[in-house]
């Protein structure tokens, strides 16, 4: 199923070239926009603050399309590279971002936790969220 | 209490006391020791149990701390939308078989996730036994707490309680499991290291704990009772063995006391002290037997002596009485054993005395018999006294007459006997004259006058009569002559025969009087009248063959002198051839 979805997503991205996902923060966050470079630093826990605000990156658990898309487009790393990265970082005391098991819980998490930053399908973005980056 | 009972008791005490004391002491010590060991064991067991409980609680603590550290706990922030926490907690509860619940409470006190599903979304209102705070894994903010509601059954499930062993928890005065306490227990207690407010008690039924010891004690008491019986029996036998000779001694002594049979002995078959005692007892009884035999012999001798003495006294009394009927000389002679009292006689020359009261019959007819007896007795007593004073042998009283002789049994010689006899006769006459005055003074108008006849001649003296009735007296013609002379004598005078006269003429003045011819004697016998001394006072007596001259010089006158000269001249002329 996941494979089907993955293939479908790739097909869609390649076909439409239109952004489907967005990196979001809470509406009241002072952060307005972040580029891929900055997002990569944040999600690889190389950078914890943005504009004096501590950031809480949040990952979707598992291999959902949104996550793989985020990793390949934003982080520009495949899962093997990422795992390798976290193994190495672990010895430097750097832990991977927290996870949530569902998109809904990511949304809720972002809404409730100060500095939380995550990615969601654009369709799920509402007034409570602020889009910083689309991919 | 008898000596035997005392000995038995003593032996039992000696045997049992150390035994009982030792066993009691050891038993008590053993009991204490057992109790100490039991308590120690219980302490160990309790320690093990406490360790297990501690481990269990520690494991729980570790578990919830681990859970609290998981990323999942970040879901508190999303209200556990994905139910990841609930699932985890349910798994864990199931895994631990927990009696109770896990609750995850957010910062506002709302239950975000719980194994009690009903309570999710409502404020936490249970009692939290254990809790750990939850921190977000990304910025370490406190995002709530993981709490455990914990039942004591989680701990008490480790207890394997039965009727004799019991574990119990004590929490705020509550006992878990809620059971009745065993009445009499050994108990140890402690607290759980991780949770000092939870006390734990381990109890053991004392009866059960000491069951083995009690069983041992029972066996010991039975053994003691049997031992006591055996020791008592041995003590009884020993006491009997020891005391048998003593009892034998005692019964023998009693038997001797009752039967007075001192020939009884105790059998000695032992060489110990008691054997020595029995030997000594036998020796003592032997000594007593000898002593008693000696005493008996002595007693018999004494009795014999006493009887003899008694007989002698009787004899003495009798002889004293008898002596009154006998002349003292005869009496003494007989009783001193000089003379045997047997029929027999000897011939001796004696001086024989006879006296009687002149005209006694005529005098006495006019007297009362009492007066007569008194007078006669006085007379005879007085005369006898005089006779005895002169050593005379009073032969017999013949009515008013007295028969006396000199020369047997004691003789001073014929001449001396004759002198004594004459002197006695004169004394008697003098005494009678004195008595006459007394009697006259007493009113007897005709007092006694006595006459005396004396003769010296051979008599047969001795015991006459039969073996059953004897009389010591003298017989012979001399006796008859003496009696005859007495009959011839004038009242108030003493007549003596020529034979006597020849013996006494040197001492006593006598006048020749008439001659008598006794029966059976052809020749007449010249008699002399002894002159009383009073009459002869101043009188000179010259006596030769053929004449006797008496004169009183101071009374001689010239005339009487001339007359005497003429007479003497005539006599001398006529008689010259």
XYZ file of C-alpha atoms in Angstrom:
712
model
C 0.000 0.000 0.000
C 2.725 2.324 1.138
C 4.709 1.444 -1.932
C 1.707 2.170 -4.123
C 1.223 5.510 -2.411
C 4.895 6.302 -2.719
C 4.860 5.519 -6.405
C 1.703 7.541 -6.787
C 3.235 10.528 -5.003
C 6.346 10.422 -7.118
C 4.171 10.268 -10.172
C 2.088 13.150 -8.986
C 5.133 15.313 -8.130
C 6.700 14.548 -11.392
C 3.512 15.133 -13.264
C 2.157 18.212 -11.577
C 5.273 19.812 -10.242
C 2.891 21.630 -7.897
C 3.768 21.875 -4.124
C 1.756 19.440 -2.065
C 3.324 19.808 1.356
C 4.254 22.682 3.582
C 6.560 23.251 6.534
C 4.437 24.958 9.126
C 4.617 26.648 12.511
C 1.975 27.986 14.765
C 0.186 31.077 13.515
C 1.558 33.178 16.340
C 5.182 32.232 15.660
C 7.364 35.223 14.801
C 9.103 33.166 12.141
C 7.825 34.052 8.728
C 9.772 31.946 6.240
C 12.633 29.458 6.140
C 14.510 28.128 3.157
C 15.495 24.493 2.600
C 19.007 25.052 3.846
C 17.775 26.417 7.104
C 15.134 23.730 7.428
C 17.751 21.058 6.804
C 19.860 22.474 9.688
C 16.816 22.606 11.935
C 15.590 19.073 11.234
C 19.084 17.628 11.444
C 19.351 19.389 14.802
C 22.251 21.463 13.750
C 20.349 24.614 14.544
C 17.994 25.019 17.520
C 17.066 28.647 17.425
C 15.641 30.843 14.796
C 15.376 34.534 15.522
C 15.996 33.880 19.234
C 13.189 31.343 19.399
C 13.924 27.741 20.360
C 12.657 25.394 17.702
C 11.048 21.992 18.210
C 11.180 20.051 14.968
C 8.695 17.255 14.720
C 8.825 14.221 12.476
C 6.084 11.979 11.284
C 6.657 8.463 12.474
C 7.027 5.842 9.837
C 7.499 6.151 6.078
C 4.530 8.253 5.128
C 4.777 10.047 1.738
C 5.008 13.372 3.393
C 8.003 12.336 5.372
C 9.862 10.696 2.500
C 9.068 13.681 0.331
C 10.353 15.995 3.044
C 13.531 13.984 3.415
C 14.228 13.804 -0.254
C 13.206 17.339 -1.193
C 14.123 19.336 1.847
C 16.755 17.322 3.592
C 17.930 15.904 0.291
C 18.870 12.652 1.901
C 17.462 9.176 1.557
C 16.520 7.054 4.635
C 19.854 5.254 4.643
C 21.753 8.521 4.744
C 19.537 9.869 7.440
C 19.967 6.790 9.629
C 23.668 6.970 9.099
C 23.575 10.633 10.072
C 21.717 9.962 13.361
C 23.985 7.121 14.315
C 26.941 9.424 13.938
C 25.176 12.333 15.690
C 24.120 10.079 18.552
C 27.731 9.929 19.682
C 27.848 13.693 19.612
C 24.828 13.876 21.899
C 22.473 14.991 19.172
C 19.162 13.201 19.110
C 16.742 13.130 16.178
C 13.597 15.262 16.386
C 10.562 14.074 18.290
C 7.981 12.149 16.385
C 4.260 11.954 16.173
C 2.376 8.987 14.887
C -0.174 10.864 12.750
C -0.511 14.010 10.733
C -3.319 15.132 12.984
C -1.174 14.815 16.041
C 1.617 16.750 14.252
C -0.849 19.505 13.556
C -2.013 19.516 17.191
C 1.584 19.363 18.410
C 2.515 22.416 16.286
C -0.500 24.296 17.494
C 0.183 23.538 21.174
C 3.967 23.501 21.528
C 5.865 26.792 21.295
C 8.528 26.726 18.638
C 7.195 23.519 17.137
C 7.869 23.155 13.486
C 6.669 20.368 11.282
C 5.444 19.421 7.880
C 1.940 18.603 6.729
C 0.053 18.274 3.554
C -1.051 21.779 2.438
C -4.588 20.543 2.585
C -4.375 20.278 6.332
C -3.056 23.792 6.838
C -5.652 26.042 8.379
C -5.764 29.359 10.179
C -3.947 28.091 13.172
C -0.805 27.452 11.184
C 1.666 29.490 9.297
C 3.393 28.074 6.229
C 7.119 28.737 6.140
C 8.055 26.581 3.189
C 6.303 24.520 0.592
C 7.674 21.535 -1.263
C 9.076 -40.020 108.994
C 10.986 -43.235 109.279
C 14.703 -43.413 108.714
C 14.037 -45.686 105.779
C 11.688 -43.166 104.169
C 14.230 -40.428 104.804
C 16.985 -42.510 103.251
C 14.847 -43.305 100.209
C 13.910 -39.659 99.855
C 17.517 -38.602 100.217
C 18.659 -41.110 97.618
C 15.934 -40.010 95.223
C 16.807 -36.373 95.766
C 20.497 -37.040 95.331
C 19.802 -38.919 92.118
C 17.117 -36.709 90.707
C 18.024 -33.175 91.685
C 21.154 -32.835 89.554
C 19.338 -34.641 86.742
C 16.261 -32.445 86.946
C 18.212 -29.250 87.491
C 20.511 -29.991 84.591
C 17.703 -31.006 82.301
C 15.537 -28.086 83.342
C 18.424 -25.700 82.865
C 19.367 -27.229 79.536
C 15.723 -27.462 78.498
C 15.191 -23.816 79.287
C 18.424 -22.826 77.648
C 17.533 -24.965 74.682
C 14.112 -23.386 74.504
C 15.666 -19.941 74.551
C 18.165 -21.059 72.009
C 15.438 -22.476 69.822
C 13.479 -19.278 70.136
C 16.543 -17.234 69.277
C 17.250 -19.404 66.268
C 13.635 -19.249 65.153
C 13.626 -15.486 65.470
C 16.891 -15.328 63.606
C 15.533 -17.533 60.835
C 12.371 -15.510 60.689
C 14.515 -12.389 60.514
C 16.352 -13.906 57.585
C 13.163 -14.894 55.845
C 11.692 -11.475 56.480
C 14.860 -9.924 55.081
C 14.549 -12.047 51.963
C 10.922 -11.091 51.601
C 11.721 -7.430 52.136
C 14.418 -7.735 49.476
C 11.933 -9.246 47.073
C 9.409 -6.525 47.784
C 12.110 -3.924 47.463
C 13.176 -5.431 44.179
C 9.616 -5.528 42.999
C 9.085 -1.882 43.902
C 12.438 -0.953 42.493
C 11.520 -2.744 39.252
C 8.269 -0.819 39.130
C 10.104 2.404 39.775
C 12.567 1.550 37.030
C 9.775 0.638 34.701
C 7.876 3.861 35.109
C 11.042 5.909 34.943
C 11.880 4.154 31.717
C 8.419 4.746 30.375
C 8.597 8.364 31.415
C 11.818 8.806 29.487
C 10.347 7.604 26.212
C 9.713 9.969 23.305
C 6.191 8.762 23.328
C 5.602 10.778 26.452
C 5.821 13.873 24.270
C 2.359 12.794 23.197
C 1.109 14.268 26.428
C 1.428 17.515 24.533
C -0.984 16.305 21.901
C -3.395 14.780 24.438
C -2.238 11.307 23.366
C -4.154 11.676 20.190
C -2.538 8.582 18.795
C -3.209 6.566 22.034
C 0.396 5.536 21.981
C 0.776 6.210 25.704
C -2.393 4.344 26.651
C -1.341 1.369 24.617
C 2.051 1.368 26.162
C 0.626 1.644 29.667
C -1.859 -1.145 29.038
C 0.925 -3.329 27.760
C 2.973 -2.537 30.791
C 0.120 -3.156 33.218
C -0.523 -6.456 31.595
C 3.145 -7.240 31.634
C 3.457 -6.487 35.338
C 0.098 -7.993 36.226
C -0.370 -4.837 38.205
C -3.241 -4.483 40.638
C -3.840 -0.799 40.088
C -3.439 1.639 37.258
C -0.967 3.809 35.442
C -2.058 7.361 34.823
C -0.378 10.052 32.792
C -1.407 13.450 33.940
C -0.624 16.646 32.077
C 0.499 19.860 33.603
C -3.065 20.938 34.311
C -3.888 17.774 36.254
C -6.005 16.197 33.578
C -5.587 12.543 32.903
C -4.204 12.309 29.421
C -3.698 8.601 29.342
C -4.621 5.848 31.795
C -4.991 2.117 32.032
C -8.354 2.972 33.569
C -9.828 4.160 30.328
C -12.809 5.767 31.994
C -10.732 8.261 33.794
C -9.082 9.689 30.642
C -9.938 13.298 30.169
C -10.990 13.863 33.732
C -8.936 15.362 36.528
C -6.765 12.884 38.472
C -8.423 12.017 41.750
C -6.778 8.787 42.859
C -3.966 8.208 45.298
C -0.637 8.102 43.686
C 1.589 5.385 45.156
C 4.494 6.249 42.881
C 5.006 8.922 40.316
C 7.654 10.266 38.041
C 7.600 13.644 36.293
C 7.470 13.754 32.536
C 9.758 15.963 30.550
C 9.577 16.709 26.892
C 12.409 15.034 25.100
C 13.129 18.102 22.989
C 13.388 20.881 25.577
C 13.092 19.137 28.942
C 10.023 21.060 29.905
C 7.907 19.410 32.537
C 4.887 18.290 30.654
C 3.129 16.240 33.337
C 3.605 13.130 35.421
C 3.284 9.396 35.221
C 1.481 8.132 38.282
C 0.880 4.667 39.583
C -2.154 3.740 41.578
C -0.938 0.695 43.498
C -2.781 -1.881 45.523
C -0.999 -3.616 48.456
C -2.034 -6.923 46.892
C 0.842 -6.339 44.464
C 3.122 -6.893 47.448
C 1.073 -9.358 49.449
C 0.957 -11.714 46.490
C 4.498 -12.614 47.389
C 3.335 -13.869 50.771
C 2.773 -17.575 51.113
C 0.675 -17.389 54.233
C -0.797 -20.351 55.988
C -2.072 -21.140 59.450
C 1.365 -21.077 60.999
C 3.384 -18.550 59.026
C 2.065 -15.145 58.157
C 3.415 -12.075 56.535
C 1.499 -8.862 56.817
C 1.995 -5.304 55.728
C 1.239 -2.435 58.010
C 0.354 0.784 56.252
C -0.974 3.655 58.324
C -2.227 1.196 60.919
C -3.968 -0.945 58.303
C -3.024 -4.552 58.085
C -2.686 -6.254 54.701
C -3.910 -8.839 54.169
C -6.619 -8.109 56.711
C -6.469 -11.174 58.921
C -6.992 -11.907 62.540
C -3.729 -11.830 64.362
C -2.540 -15.180 65.675
C -2.932 -15.201 69.436
C 0.491 -16.395 70.512
C 3.152 -15.789 67.970
C 6.775 -15.281 67.408
C 7.046 -12.228 65.255
C 9.669 -10.132 63.579
C 9.074 -6.899 61.744
C 10.802 -4.521 59.444
C 10.129 -1.873 56.856
C 10.486 -1.895 53.136
C 13.679 -0.061 52.251
C 12.216 1.905 49.382
C 9.038 2.725 51.221
C 9.794 3.078 54.932
C 6.175 3.920 55.627
C 5.274 0.337 54.783
C 5.927 -1.936 57.674
C 6.098 -5.661 57.313
C 5.516 -8.287 59.953
C 6.417 -11.918 59.852
C 4.629 -14.054 62.391
C 4.863 -17.653 63.315
C 2.510 -19.615 65.511
C 4.417 -20.268 68.689
C 2.781 -23.658 69.231
C 3.853 -24.673 65.752
C 7.318 -23.217 66.227
C 7.907 -25.110 69.423
C 6.049 -28.247 68.427
C 9.250 -30.228 68.096
C 10.620 -28.843 71.305
C 7.342 -29.514 73.113
C 7.361 -33.024 71.801
C 10.922 -33.360 73.033
C 9.898 -31.916 76.407
C 7.042 -34.403 76.650
C 9.396 -37.237 75.856
C 11.809 -35.834 78.413
C 9.098 -35.668 81.085
C 8.025 -39.220 80.335
C 11.676 -40.260 80.538
C 11.952 -38.305 83.776
C 8.889 -40.045 85.215
C 10.218 -43.450 84.206
C 13.647 -42.447 85.525
C 12.058 -41.352 88.792
C 10.279 -44.673 89.107
C 13.465 -46.590 88.387
C 15.501 -44.402 90.737
C 12.817 -44.741 93.416
C 12.863 -48.500 93.029
C 16.654 -48.542 93.194
C 16.577 -46.163 96.165
C 14.034 -48.406 97.873
C 16.170 -51.491 97.248
C 19.345 -49.664 98.286
C 17.700 -48.303 101.430
C 16.346 -51.768 102.204
C 19.783 -53.264 101.666
C 21.397 -50.626 103.860
C 18.729 -50.676 106.529
C 17.929 -54.389 106.665
C 20.547 -55.085 109.351
C 19.478 -51.953 111.222
C 15.832 -53.027 111.120
C 16.958 -56.488 112.159
C 18.878 -54.900 115.021
C 15.825 -52.895 115.968
C 13.456 -55.887 115.805
C 15.911 -58.035 117.746
C 16.255 -55.309 120.371
C 12.448 -55.087 120.605
C 12.134 -58.825 120.779
C 14.742 -58.928 123.543
C 12.872 -56.163 125.351
C 9.596 -58.071 125.089
C 10.756 -61.590 125.719
C 13.752 -60.835 127.942
C 15.488 -63.529 125.992
C 19.040 -62.263 125.897
C 20.275 -65.278 124.011
C 18.998 -63.765 120.748
C 21.615 -62.545 118.292
C 21.644 -60.617 115.033
C 23.052 -62.548 112.098
C 26.146 -60.728 110.891
C 26.860 -61.379 107.225
C 28.558 -58.099 106.372
C 31.969 -56.737 107.105
C 31.133 -53.055 106.680
C 30.271 -50.453 109.331
C 26.768 -51.845 109.726
C 28.245 -55.305 110.130
C 30.478 -53.828 112.833
C 27.419 -52.276 114.440
C 25.654 -55.628 114.442
C 28.736 -57.294 115.925
C 28.944 -54.590 118.558
C 25.235 -55.052 119.274
C 25.744 -58.791 119.655
C 28.704 -58.169 121.932
C 26.625 -55.754 123.983
C 23.763 -58.259 124.285
C 26.295 -60.934 125.233
C 27.620 -58.561 127.898
C 24.107 -57.850 129.091
C 23.298 -61.536 129.155
C 26.378 -62.224 131.250
C 25.603 -59.280 133.459
C 22.017 -60.378 133.917
C 23.149 -63.917 134.725
C 25.556 -62.485 137.251
C 22.903 -60.178 138.667
C 20.483 -63.065 138.844
C 23.010 -65.152 140.683
C 23.812 -62.253 142.937
C 20.104 -61.605 143.453
C 19.546 -65.198 144.359
C 22.458 -65.054 146.752
C 21.124 -61.893 148.253
C 17.688 -63.382 148.514
C 19.190 -66.371 150.187
C 21.133 -64.092 152.465
C 18.068 -62.021 153.153
C 16.089 -65.133 153.871
C 18.813 -66.358 156.098
C 19.017 -62.990 157.742
C 15.297 -62.984 158.114
C 15.438 -66.417 159.591
C 18.296 -65.313 161.797
C 16.305 -62.302 162.866
C 13.342 -64.499 163.538
C 15.606 -66.793 165.427
C 17.065 -63.814 167.215
C 13.621 -62.621 168.154
C 12.654 -66.072 169.125
C 15.826 -66.576 171.030
C 15.374 -63.212 172.705
C 11.982 -64.350 173.803
C 13.429 -67.680 174.671
C 16.232 -66.062 176.577
C 13.753 -64.915 179.108
C 13.028 -68.502 179.911
C 16.673 -69.368 180.053
C 19.516 -68.272 182.156
C 21.682 -65.848 180.126
C 24.655 -68.113 180.567
C 22.771 -71.099 179.289
C 21.276 -69.043 176.576
C 24.597 -67.612 175.527
C 26.270 -70.919 175.829
C 23.675 -72.554 173.624
C 23.409 -69.733 171.101
C 27.098 -69.158 170.798
C 27.367 -72.794 169.828
C 29.491 -73.781 172.794
C 26.923 -76.344 173.640
C 24.871 -78.393 171.334
C 21.247 -78.563 172.072
C 21.006 -82.251 172.426
C 20.157 -84.702 175.031
C 23.157 -85.307 177.131
C 24.691 -84.385 180.414
C 27.917 -84.018 182.343
C 28.790 -84.290 185.964
C 30.053 -81.214 187.737
C 30.489 -79.795 191.135
C 28.015 -76.979 191.520
C 26.695 -74.709 194.194
C 22.932 -74.963 194.250
C 20.614 -72.292 195.579
C 16.988 -72.606 196.544
C 14.745 -69.918 197.872
C 11.065 -69.558 198.527
C 8.631 -67.209 200.156
C 7.746 -68.186 203.694
C 4.116 -69.008 204.065
C 3.446 -67.916 200.494
C 0.114 -69.683 200.229
C -1.150 -68.183 203.442
C -0.055 -64.730 202.418
C -1.423 -64.892 198.946
C -4.836 -66.137 199.877
C -5.555 -62.738 201.352
C -4.473 -60.801 198.303
C -6.105 -59.893 195.043
C -4.616 -61.823 192.183
C -3.495 -58.616 190.388
C -1.612 -57.503 193.461
C -0.204 -60.959 193.886
C 0.999 -61.114 190.320
C 2.515 -57.673 190.563
C 4.250 -58.454 193.831
C 5.427 -61.848 192.714
C 6.684 -60.549 189.426
C 8.472 -57.683 191.064
C 10.001 -60.057 193.569
C 11.098 -62.551 190.931
C 12.447 -59.782 188.689
C 14.426 -58.208 191.481
C 15.813 -61.563 192.552
C 16.665 -62.593 189.024
C 18.446 -59.286 188.425
C 20.570 -59.878 191.476
C 21.239 -63.473 190.423
C 22.308 -62.416 186.981
C 24.529 -59.726 188.437
C 26.412 -62.393 190.266
C 26.663 -64.615 187.210
C 24.269 -67.209 188.454
C 22.426 -69.674 186.300
C 18.738 -69.315 187.023
C 17.489 -72.834 186.540
C 13.755 -72.365 187.029
C 10.980 -70.772 188.984
C 8.801 -73.205 190.787
C 5.868 -71.150 191.853
C 7.269 -68.775 194.425
C 10.487 -70.774 194.669
C 13.639 -70.011 192.702
C 16.263 -72.552 191.737
C 19.695 -71.225 190.912
C 23.095 -72.769 190.492
C 26.686 -71.664 189.958
C 29.362 -73.588 188.076
C 27.726 -74.254 184.715
C 27.953 -73.303 181.966
C 30.616 -70.948 183.292
C 32.579 -71.673 186.382
C 35.010 -69.452 188.253
C 36.110 -72.394 190.248
C 34.143 -74.254 192.858
C 35.185 -71.976 195.727
C 34.519 -68.781 193.929
C 31.164 -70.144 192.751
C 30.225 -70.892 196.343
C 31.367 -67.428 197.496
C 29.352 -65.766 194.780
C 26.313 -67.823 195.656
C 26.459 -66.871 199.327
C 27.097 -63.225 198.568
C 24.157 -63.272 196.160
C 21.930 -64.808 198.787
C 22.821 -62.090 201.263
C 22.128 -59.455 198.630
C 18.768 -60.972 197.981
C 17.886 -60.997 201.631
C 18.925 -57.368 201.941
C 16.914 -56.445 198.912
C 13.873 -58.307 200.230
C 14.146 -56.342 203.472
C 14.182 -53.116 201.487
C 11.247 -54.358 199.465
C 9.401 -55.199 202.653
C 9.613 -51.552 203.623
C 8.393 -50.488 200.204
C 5.568 -52.982 200.255
C 4.531 -51.918 203.690
C 4.610 -48.317 202.498
C 2.454 -49.415 199.587
C -0.067 -50.909 201.944
C 0.754 -54.614 201.959
C 0.431 -55.628 205.505
C 2.137 -58.978 205.135
C 5.161 -58.531 202.975
C 7.108 -61.491 201.683
C 9.825 -63.046 203.754
C 12.179 -65.462 202.069
C 14.428 -68.241 203.123
C 17.461 -69.594 201.333
C 19.246 -72.933 201.277
C 22.623 -73.534 199.653
C 24.571 -76.647 199.014
C 27.738 -77.437 197.046
C 28.032 -80.894 195.554
C 28.278 -82.957 192.436
C 25.324 -82.777 190.070
C 24.459 -84.068 186.688
C 23.962 -81.051 184.479
C 22.566 -81.077 180.965
C 19.486 -81.416 178.795
C 16.861 -83.726 180.023
C 13.627 -84.766 178.454
C 12.874 -85.876 174.850
C 14.135 -84.623 171.485
C 11.012 -82.492 171.121
C 10.927 -81.081 174.622
C 14.109 -80.646 176.603
C 14.975 -78.916 179.757
C 18.397 -77.715 180.759
C 18.692 -78.432 184.399
C 20.600 -80.240 187.079
C 19.696 -83.405 188.822
C 21.194 -85.317 191.686
C 21.075 -85.728 195.455
C 22.878 -82.411 195.909
C 19.858 -80.692 194.395
C 17.535 -82.440 196.755
C 19.767 -81.566 199.692
C 19.832 -77.927 198.756
C 16.030 -77.941 198.603
C 15.883 -79.649 201.961
C 18.226 -77.107 203.512
C 16.023 -74.322 202.205
C 12.960 -75.896 203.743
C 14.825 -76.109 207.015
C 16.006 -72.544 207.046
C 14.463 -69.903 209.274
C 12.551 -67.095 207.551
C 14.805 -64.264 206.525
C 17.988 -66.348 206.783
C 20.492 -68.130 204.587
C 21.349 -71.726 205.439
C 24.331 -73.444 203.939
C 25.535 -77.023 204.020
C 28.828 -77.934 205.517
C 30.292 -78.483 202.060
C 29.536 -74.878 201.239
C 30.547 -73.639 204.634
C 34.013 -75.090 204.193
C 34.422 -73.102 201.033
C 33.179 -69.768 202.338
C 34.020 -69.720 205.991
C 36.948 -67.421 205.404
C 34.713 -64.756 204.115
C 31.368 -65.199 205.756
C 30.630 -65.606 209.391
C 28.296 -68.494 209.991
C 26.827 -70.188 213.009
C 26.370 -73.911 213.091
C 22.748 -74.763 213.471
C 20.916 -78.072 213.334
C 21.789 -81.138 211.324
C 19.561 -82.699 208.702
C 19.507 -86.104 207.164
C 18.527 -86.018 203.607
C 16.717 -88.906 201.956
C 18.990 -91.620 200.763
C 21.930 -90.344 202.837
C 22.748 -92.144 205.981
C 24.820 -89.480 207.722
C 23.279 -86.244 208.917
C 24.545 -83.064 207.386
C 25.631 -80.112 209.522
C 23.970 -76.869 208.542
C 25.222 -73.330 209.072
C 23.386 -70.151 209.184
C 25.217 -67.333 207.441
C 25.261 -64.222 209.494
C 23.944 -61.182 207.889
C 26.596 -58.443 207.636
C 24.593 -55.869 209.588
C 24.334 -58.211 212.507
C 28.025 -58.967 212.398
C 29.154 -55.373 212.493
C 31.842 -55.017 215.153
C 31.630 -58.713 215.845
C 34.925 -60.601 215.889
C 34.735 -64.186 214.810
C 37.269 -66.833 215.636
C 36.624 -70.197 214.175
C 38.622 -73.392 214.517
C 37.899 -77.086 214.415
C 35.531 -77.770 217.217
C 34.651 -74.234 218.082
C 33.598 -70.903 216.798
C 33.911 -67.763 218.864
C 32.170 -64.599 218.160
C 32.497 -61.471 220.246
C 32.136 -57.751 220.095
C 35.090 -56.169 221.896
C 33.588 -52.717 222.455
C 30.520 -54.206 224.106
C 32.478 -56.497 226.410
C 32.090 -55.547 230.045
C 34.364 -56.662 232.873
C 31.717 -59.120 233.883
C 31.291 -60.621 230.515
C 35.043 -60.745 230.070
C 35.319 -62.670 233.364
C 32.544 -64.984 232.362
C 34.261 -65.597 228.976
C 37.578 -66.331 230.707
C 35.938 -68.848 233.049
C 34.166 -70.561 230.185
C 37.263 -70.735 228.034
C 39.311 -72.087 231.011
C 36.697 -74.742 231.694
C 36.531 -75.765 227.992
C 40.273 -75.910 227.588
C 40.589 -77.935 230.843
C 37.880 -80.421 230.001
C 39.149 -81.030 226.526
C 42.793 -81.494 227.519
C 43.615 -85.167 228.140
